[in-house]
Short mmCIF file of C-alpha atoms and ligand atoms in Angstrom, two decimals:
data_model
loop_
_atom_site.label_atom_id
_atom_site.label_comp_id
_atom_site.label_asym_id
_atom_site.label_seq_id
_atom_site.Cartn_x
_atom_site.Cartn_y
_atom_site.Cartn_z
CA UNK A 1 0.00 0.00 0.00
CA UNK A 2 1.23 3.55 -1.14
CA UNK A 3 1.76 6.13 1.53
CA UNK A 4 -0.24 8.12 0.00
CA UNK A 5 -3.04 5.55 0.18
CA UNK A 6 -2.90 5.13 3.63
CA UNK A 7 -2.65 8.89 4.16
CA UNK A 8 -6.03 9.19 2.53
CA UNK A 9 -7.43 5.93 4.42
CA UNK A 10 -6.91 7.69 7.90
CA UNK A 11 -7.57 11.38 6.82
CA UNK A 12 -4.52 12.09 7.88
CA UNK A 13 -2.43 15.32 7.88
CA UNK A 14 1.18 14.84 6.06
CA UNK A 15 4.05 16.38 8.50
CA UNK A 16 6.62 15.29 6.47
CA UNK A 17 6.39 13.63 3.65
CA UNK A 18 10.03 13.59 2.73
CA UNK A 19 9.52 13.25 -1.00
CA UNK A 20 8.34 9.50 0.05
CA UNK A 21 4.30 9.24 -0.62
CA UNK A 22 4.62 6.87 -3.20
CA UNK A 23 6.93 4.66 -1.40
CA UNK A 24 5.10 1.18 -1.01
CA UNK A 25 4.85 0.12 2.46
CA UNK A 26 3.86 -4.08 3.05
CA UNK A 27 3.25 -4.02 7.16
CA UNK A 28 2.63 -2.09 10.07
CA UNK A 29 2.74 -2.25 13.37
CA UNK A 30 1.37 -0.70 16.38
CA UNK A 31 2.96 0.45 19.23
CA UNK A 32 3.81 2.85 22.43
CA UNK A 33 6.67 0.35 23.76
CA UNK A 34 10.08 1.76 22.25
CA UNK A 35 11.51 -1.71 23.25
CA UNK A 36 8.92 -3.44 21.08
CA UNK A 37 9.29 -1.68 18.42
CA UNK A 38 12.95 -2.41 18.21
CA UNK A 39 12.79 -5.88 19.32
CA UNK A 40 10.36 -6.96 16.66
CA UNK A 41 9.80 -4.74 13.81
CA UNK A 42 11.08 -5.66 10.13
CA UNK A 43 12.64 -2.71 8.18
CA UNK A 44 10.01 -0.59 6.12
CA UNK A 45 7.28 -1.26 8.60
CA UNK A 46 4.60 1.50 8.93
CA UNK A 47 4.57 2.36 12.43
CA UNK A 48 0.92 3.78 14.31
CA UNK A 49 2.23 5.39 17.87
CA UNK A 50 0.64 7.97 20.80
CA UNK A 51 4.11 8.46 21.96
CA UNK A 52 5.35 11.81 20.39
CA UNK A 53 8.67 12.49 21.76
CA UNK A 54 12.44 12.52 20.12
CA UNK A 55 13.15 8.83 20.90
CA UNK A 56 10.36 7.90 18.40
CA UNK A 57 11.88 9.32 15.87
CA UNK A 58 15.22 7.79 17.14
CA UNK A 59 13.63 4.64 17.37
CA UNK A 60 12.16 4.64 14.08
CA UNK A 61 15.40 5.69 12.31
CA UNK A 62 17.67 2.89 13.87
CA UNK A 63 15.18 0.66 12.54
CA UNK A 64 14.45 1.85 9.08
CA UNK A 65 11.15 2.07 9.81
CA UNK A 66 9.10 3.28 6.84
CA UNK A 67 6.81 6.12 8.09
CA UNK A 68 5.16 7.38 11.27
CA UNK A 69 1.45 7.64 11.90
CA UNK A 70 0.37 9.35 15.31
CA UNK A 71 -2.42 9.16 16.10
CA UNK A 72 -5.27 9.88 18.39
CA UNK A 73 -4.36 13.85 17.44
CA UNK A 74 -1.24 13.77 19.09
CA UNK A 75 0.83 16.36 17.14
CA UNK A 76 4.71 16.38 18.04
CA UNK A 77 6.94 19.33 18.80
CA UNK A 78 8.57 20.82 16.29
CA UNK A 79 12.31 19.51 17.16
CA UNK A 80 10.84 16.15 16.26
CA UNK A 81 8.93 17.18 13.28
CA UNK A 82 12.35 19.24 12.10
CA UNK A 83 14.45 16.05 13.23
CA UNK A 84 12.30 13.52 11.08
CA UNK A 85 12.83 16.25 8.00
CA UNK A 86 16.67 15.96 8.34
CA UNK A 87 16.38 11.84 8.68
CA UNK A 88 14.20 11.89 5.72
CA UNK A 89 11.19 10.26 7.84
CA UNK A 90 8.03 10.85 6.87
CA UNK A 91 5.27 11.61 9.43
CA UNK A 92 1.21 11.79 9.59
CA UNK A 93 -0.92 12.58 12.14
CA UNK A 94 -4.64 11.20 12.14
CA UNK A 95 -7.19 12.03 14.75
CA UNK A 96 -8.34 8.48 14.95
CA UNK A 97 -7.61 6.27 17.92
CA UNK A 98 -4.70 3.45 17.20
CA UNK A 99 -7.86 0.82 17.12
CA UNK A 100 -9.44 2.47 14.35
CA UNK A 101 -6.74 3.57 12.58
CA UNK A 102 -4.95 0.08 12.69
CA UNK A 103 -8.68 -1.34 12.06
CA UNK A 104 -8.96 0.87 8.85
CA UNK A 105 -5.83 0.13 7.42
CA UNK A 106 -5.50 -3.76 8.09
CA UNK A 107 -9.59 -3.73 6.35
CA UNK A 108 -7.88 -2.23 3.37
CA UNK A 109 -5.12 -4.92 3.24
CA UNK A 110 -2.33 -3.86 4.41
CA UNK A 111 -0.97 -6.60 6.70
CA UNK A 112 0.89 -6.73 10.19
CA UNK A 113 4.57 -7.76 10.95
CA UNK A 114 5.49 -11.65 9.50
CA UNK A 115 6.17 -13.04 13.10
CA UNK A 116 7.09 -16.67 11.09
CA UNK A 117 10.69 -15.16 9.99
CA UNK A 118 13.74 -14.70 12.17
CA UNK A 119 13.67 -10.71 11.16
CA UNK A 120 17.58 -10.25 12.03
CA UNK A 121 19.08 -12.74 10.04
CA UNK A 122 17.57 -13.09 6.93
CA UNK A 123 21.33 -13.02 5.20
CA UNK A 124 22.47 -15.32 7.14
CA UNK A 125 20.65 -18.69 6.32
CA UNK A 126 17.38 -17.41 7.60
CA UNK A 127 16.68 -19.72 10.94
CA UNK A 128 13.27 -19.59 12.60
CA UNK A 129 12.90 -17.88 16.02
CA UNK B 1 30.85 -2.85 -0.40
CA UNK B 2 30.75 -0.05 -2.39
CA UNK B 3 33.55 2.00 -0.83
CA UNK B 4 36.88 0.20 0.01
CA UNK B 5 38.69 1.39 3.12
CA UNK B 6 42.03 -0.39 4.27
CA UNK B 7 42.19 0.98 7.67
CA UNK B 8 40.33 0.32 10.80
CA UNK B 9 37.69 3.51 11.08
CA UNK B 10 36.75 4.02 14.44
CA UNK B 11 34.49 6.23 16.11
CA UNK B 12 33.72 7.07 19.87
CA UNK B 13 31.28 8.78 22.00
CA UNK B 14 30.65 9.98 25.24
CA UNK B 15 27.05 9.35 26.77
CA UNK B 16 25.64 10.96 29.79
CA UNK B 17 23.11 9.84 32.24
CA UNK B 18 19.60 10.93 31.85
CA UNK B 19 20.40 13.19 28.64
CA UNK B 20 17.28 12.31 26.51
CA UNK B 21 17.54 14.90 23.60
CA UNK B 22 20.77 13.98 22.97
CA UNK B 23 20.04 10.15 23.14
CA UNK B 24 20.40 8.52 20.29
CA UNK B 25 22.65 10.57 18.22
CA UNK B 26 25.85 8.13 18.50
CA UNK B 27 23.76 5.25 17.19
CA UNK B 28 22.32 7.40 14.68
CA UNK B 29 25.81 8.76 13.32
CA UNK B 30 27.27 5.38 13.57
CA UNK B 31 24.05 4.24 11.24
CA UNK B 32 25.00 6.92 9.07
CA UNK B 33 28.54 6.17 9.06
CA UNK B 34 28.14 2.39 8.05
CA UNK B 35 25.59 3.57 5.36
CA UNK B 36 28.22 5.65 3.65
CA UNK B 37 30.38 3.01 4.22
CA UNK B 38 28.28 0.77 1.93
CA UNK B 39 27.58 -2.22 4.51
CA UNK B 40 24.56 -4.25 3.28
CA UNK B 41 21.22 -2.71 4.62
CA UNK B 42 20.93 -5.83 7.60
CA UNK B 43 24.17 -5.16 8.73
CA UNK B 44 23.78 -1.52 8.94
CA UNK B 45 20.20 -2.28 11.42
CA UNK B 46 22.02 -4.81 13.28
CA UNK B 47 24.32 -2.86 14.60
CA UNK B 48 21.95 0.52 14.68
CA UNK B 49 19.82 -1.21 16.91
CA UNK B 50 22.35 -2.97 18.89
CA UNK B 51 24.45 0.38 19.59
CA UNK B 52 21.22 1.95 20.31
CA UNK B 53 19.73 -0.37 22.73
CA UNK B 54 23.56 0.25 24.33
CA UNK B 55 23.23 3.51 24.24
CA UNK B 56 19.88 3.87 26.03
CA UNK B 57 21.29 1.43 28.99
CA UNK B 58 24.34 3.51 29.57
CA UNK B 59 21.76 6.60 29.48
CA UNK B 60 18.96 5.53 31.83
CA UNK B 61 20.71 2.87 34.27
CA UNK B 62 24.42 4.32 34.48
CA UNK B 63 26.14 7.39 35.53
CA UNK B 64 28.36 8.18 32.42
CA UNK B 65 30.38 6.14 29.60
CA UNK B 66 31.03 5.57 25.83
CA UNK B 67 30.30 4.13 23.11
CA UNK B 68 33.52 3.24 20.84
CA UNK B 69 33.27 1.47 17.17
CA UNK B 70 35.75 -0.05 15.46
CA UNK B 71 34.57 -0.65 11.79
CA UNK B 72 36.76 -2.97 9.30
CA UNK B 73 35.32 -4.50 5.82
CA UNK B 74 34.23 -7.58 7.84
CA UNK B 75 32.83 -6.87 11.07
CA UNK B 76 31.46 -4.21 13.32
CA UNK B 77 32.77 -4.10 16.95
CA UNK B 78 31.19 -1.74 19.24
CA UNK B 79 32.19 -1.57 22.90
CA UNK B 80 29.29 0.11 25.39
CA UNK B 81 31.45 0.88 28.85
CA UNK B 82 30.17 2.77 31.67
CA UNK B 83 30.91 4.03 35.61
CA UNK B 84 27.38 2.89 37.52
CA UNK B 85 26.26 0.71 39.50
CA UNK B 86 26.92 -2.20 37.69
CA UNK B 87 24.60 -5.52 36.79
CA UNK B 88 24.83 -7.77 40.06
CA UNK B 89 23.07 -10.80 38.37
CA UNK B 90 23.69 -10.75 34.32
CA UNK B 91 21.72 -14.21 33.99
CA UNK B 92 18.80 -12.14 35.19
CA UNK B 93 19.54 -8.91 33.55
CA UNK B 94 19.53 -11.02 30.33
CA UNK B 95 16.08 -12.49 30.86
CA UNK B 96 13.01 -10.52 28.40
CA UNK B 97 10.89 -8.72 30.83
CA UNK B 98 13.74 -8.16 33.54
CA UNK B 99 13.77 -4.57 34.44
CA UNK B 100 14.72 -2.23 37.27
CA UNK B 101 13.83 0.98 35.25
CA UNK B 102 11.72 3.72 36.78
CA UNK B 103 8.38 4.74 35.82
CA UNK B 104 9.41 7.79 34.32
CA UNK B 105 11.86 5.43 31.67
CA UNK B 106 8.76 3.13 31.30
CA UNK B 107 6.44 6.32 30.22
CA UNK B 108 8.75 6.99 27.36
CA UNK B 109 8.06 3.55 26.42
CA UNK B 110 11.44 2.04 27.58
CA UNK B 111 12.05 -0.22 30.50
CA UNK B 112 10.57 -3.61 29.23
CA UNK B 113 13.57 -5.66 29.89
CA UNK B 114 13.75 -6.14 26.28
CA UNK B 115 17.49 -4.47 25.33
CA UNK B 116 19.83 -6.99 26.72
CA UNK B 117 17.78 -9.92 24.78
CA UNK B 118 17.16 -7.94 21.54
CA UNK B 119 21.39 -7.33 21.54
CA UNK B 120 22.25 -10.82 21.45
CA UNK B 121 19.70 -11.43 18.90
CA UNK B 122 21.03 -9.05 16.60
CA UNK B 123 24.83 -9.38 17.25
CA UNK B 124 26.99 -12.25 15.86
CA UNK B 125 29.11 -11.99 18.75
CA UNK B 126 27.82 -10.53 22.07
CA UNK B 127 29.65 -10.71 25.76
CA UNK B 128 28.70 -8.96 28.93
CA UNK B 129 30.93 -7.81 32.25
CA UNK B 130 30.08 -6.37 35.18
CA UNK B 131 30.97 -5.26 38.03
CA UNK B 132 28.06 -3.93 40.87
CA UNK B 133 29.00 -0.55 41.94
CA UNK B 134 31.27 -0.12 39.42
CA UNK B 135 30.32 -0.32 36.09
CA UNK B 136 29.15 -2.32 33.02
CA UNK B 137 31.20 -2.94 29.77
CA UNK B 138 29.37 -4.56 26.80
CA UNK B 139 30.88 -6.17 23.47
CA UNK B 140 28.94 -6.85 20.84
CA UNK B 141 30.31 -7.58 17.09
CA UNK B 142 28.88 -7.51 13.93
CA UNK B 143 30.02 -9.34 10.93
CA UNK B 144 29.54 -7.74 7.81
CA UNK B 145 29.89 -10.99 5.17
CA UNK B 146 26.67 -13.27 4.70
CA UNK B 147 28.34 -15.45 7.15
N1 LIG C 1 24.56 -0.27 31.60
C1 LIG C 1 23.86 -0.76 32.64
N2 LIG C 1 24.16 -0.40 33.92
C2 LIG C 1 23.46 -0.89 34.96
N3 LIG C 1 22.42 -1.74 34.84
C3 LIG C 1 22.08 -2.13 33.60
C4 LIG C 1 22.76 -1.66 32.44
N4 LIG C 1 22.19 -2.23 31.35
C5 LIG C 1 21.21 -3.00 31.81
N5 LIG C 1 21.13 -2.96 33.16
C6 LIG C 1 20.20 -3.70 34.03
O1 LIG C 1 19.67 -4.79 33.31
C7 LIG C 1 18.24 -4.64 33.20
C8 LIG C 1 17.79 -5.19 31.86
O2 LIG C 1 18.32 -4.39 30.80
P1 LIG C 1 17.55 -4.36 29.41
O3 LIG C 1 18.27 -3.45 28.50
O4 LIG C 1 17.35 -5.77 28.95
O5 LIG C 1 16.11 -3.79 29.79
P2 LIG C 1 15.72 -2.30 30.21
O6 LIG C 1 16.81 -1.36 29.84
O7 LIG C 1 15.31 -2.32 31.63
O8 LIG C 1 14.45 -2.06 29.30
P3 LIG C 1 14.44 -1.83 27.69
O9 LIG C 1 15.79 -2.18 27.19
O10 LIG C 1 13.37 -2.74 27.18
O11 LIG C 1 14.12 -0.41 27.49
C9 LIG C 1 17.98 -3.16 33.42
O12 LIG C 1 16.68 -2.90 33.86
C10 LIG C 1 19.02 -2.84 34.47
O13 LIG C 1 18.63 -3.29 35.75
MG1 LIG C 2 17.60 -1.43 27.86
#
């Protein structure tokens, strides 16, 4: 699913869109838990938070995370929003809750992490978790 | 690897305690470092997540410490070392869902006794030394072939 797709599914406002709404994105995942989202999120996941501070973007960058959706209507500072610009992250902000935003996207297809794959070593012979 | 280097780059940073603007920035310029570098996309992750789980341990349980990188063709080595008060039981500490971190860690969505586990996981090579009251020193390496 385009960005731009799922920026229209959700309503959402485009923070940054660092020249990336037609990249195609193939999961997502939802979380507040920093530690989750590091621990079990594949590269070029779509990630739906609430948390809005700098560690999110941190977070999201160290994991080549795809794009950010906050939602509920919870709009980040501007040090984040300038910080995501510079990373070349882009960020959304809905005013859905995470239920109904994750509920609207997953409806429209787009699927959640593959938890069948070992997601660190898929160069190196691929073992199951 | 796109770019050939002969020599051994390394990098180093200093971490403080409880600094959470600046947290994140070594793991972020070693990312962008190994990018440049042209290390295949899962070995530049690996080791961004593994230096930044580091990175947030020496920031919310220790006092001070750094972060050093040594970066050849094949591997990654980054060394986490830190004055604090040390791990007293590692076998513990290593355990998912061990934590001692405060609530205020946990509200920023940290503290889930997940780091320690998630490093092995991503590192080819991962060892752990402490000593309570003293400090922590972690080693975790990286190989950059397919293995
Ligand atoms: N550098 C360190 N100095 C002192 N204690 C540490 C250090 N790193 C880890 N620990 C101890 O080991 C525990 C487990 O660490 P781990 O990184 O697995 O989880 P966490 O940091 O508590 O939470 P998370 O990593 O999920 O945010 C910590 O709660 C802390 O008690
Ligand atoms: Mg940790």
């Amino acid at each position: 699913m385009k960005l731009s797709e799922v920026h229209r599914i959700l309503r959402a406002e485009i923070l940054v869109d660092a020249g990336k709404m037609d990249k195609d994105v193939e999961m997502a995942f939802g979380a507040d838990l920093m530690s989750d989202i590091l621990a079990m999120c594949q590269e070029q996941t779509l990630l739906l938070t609430g948390m809005t501070h700098i560690q999110v973007i941190r977070t999201a960058e160290v994991s080549d995370l795809a794009a950010i959706i906050f939602v509920r209507g919870k709009r980040p500072g501007p040090e984040i929003i300038a910080l995501a610009k510079e990373i070349g992250i882009p960020l959304l902000l809905c005013k859905l809750t995470m239920y109904e935003a994750s509920g609207l996207l997953f409806s429209a297809g787009l699927s959640g992490i593959h938890r069948d794959q070992e997601p660190h070593r898929r160069l190196k012979g691929g073992g199951k978790l | 690897m796109e770019e050939n280097f002969e020599q051994t780059i390394s990098l180093q940073f200093e971490l403080k305690s409880h600094d959470f603007v600046q947290a994140g920035e070594a793991s972020s310029e070693i990312r962008r470092r190994l990018k440049k570098l042209g290390f295949a996309s899962d070995v530049v992750r690996r080791a961004a997540i593994a230096a930044y789980e580091a990175e947030m341990n020496v920031i919310i349980h220790a006092r001070r410490g750094r972060l050093q990188v040594e970066i050849t063709p094949r591997q990654i080595l980054i060394i986490a070392q830190d004055e604090g008060p040390g791990i007293s039981n590692i076998h513990q500490a290593m355990q998912e869902g061990f934590t001692t971190a405060p609530d205020m860690i946990r509200e920023l969505g940290f503290g889930a006794g997940m780091g320690l586990p998630n490093i092995r996981r991503f590192a080819d090579e991962f060892n752990i030394s402490s000593c309570a009251g003293e400090g922590t020193s972690l080693k975790i390496v990286i190989y950059a072939g397919e293995g």
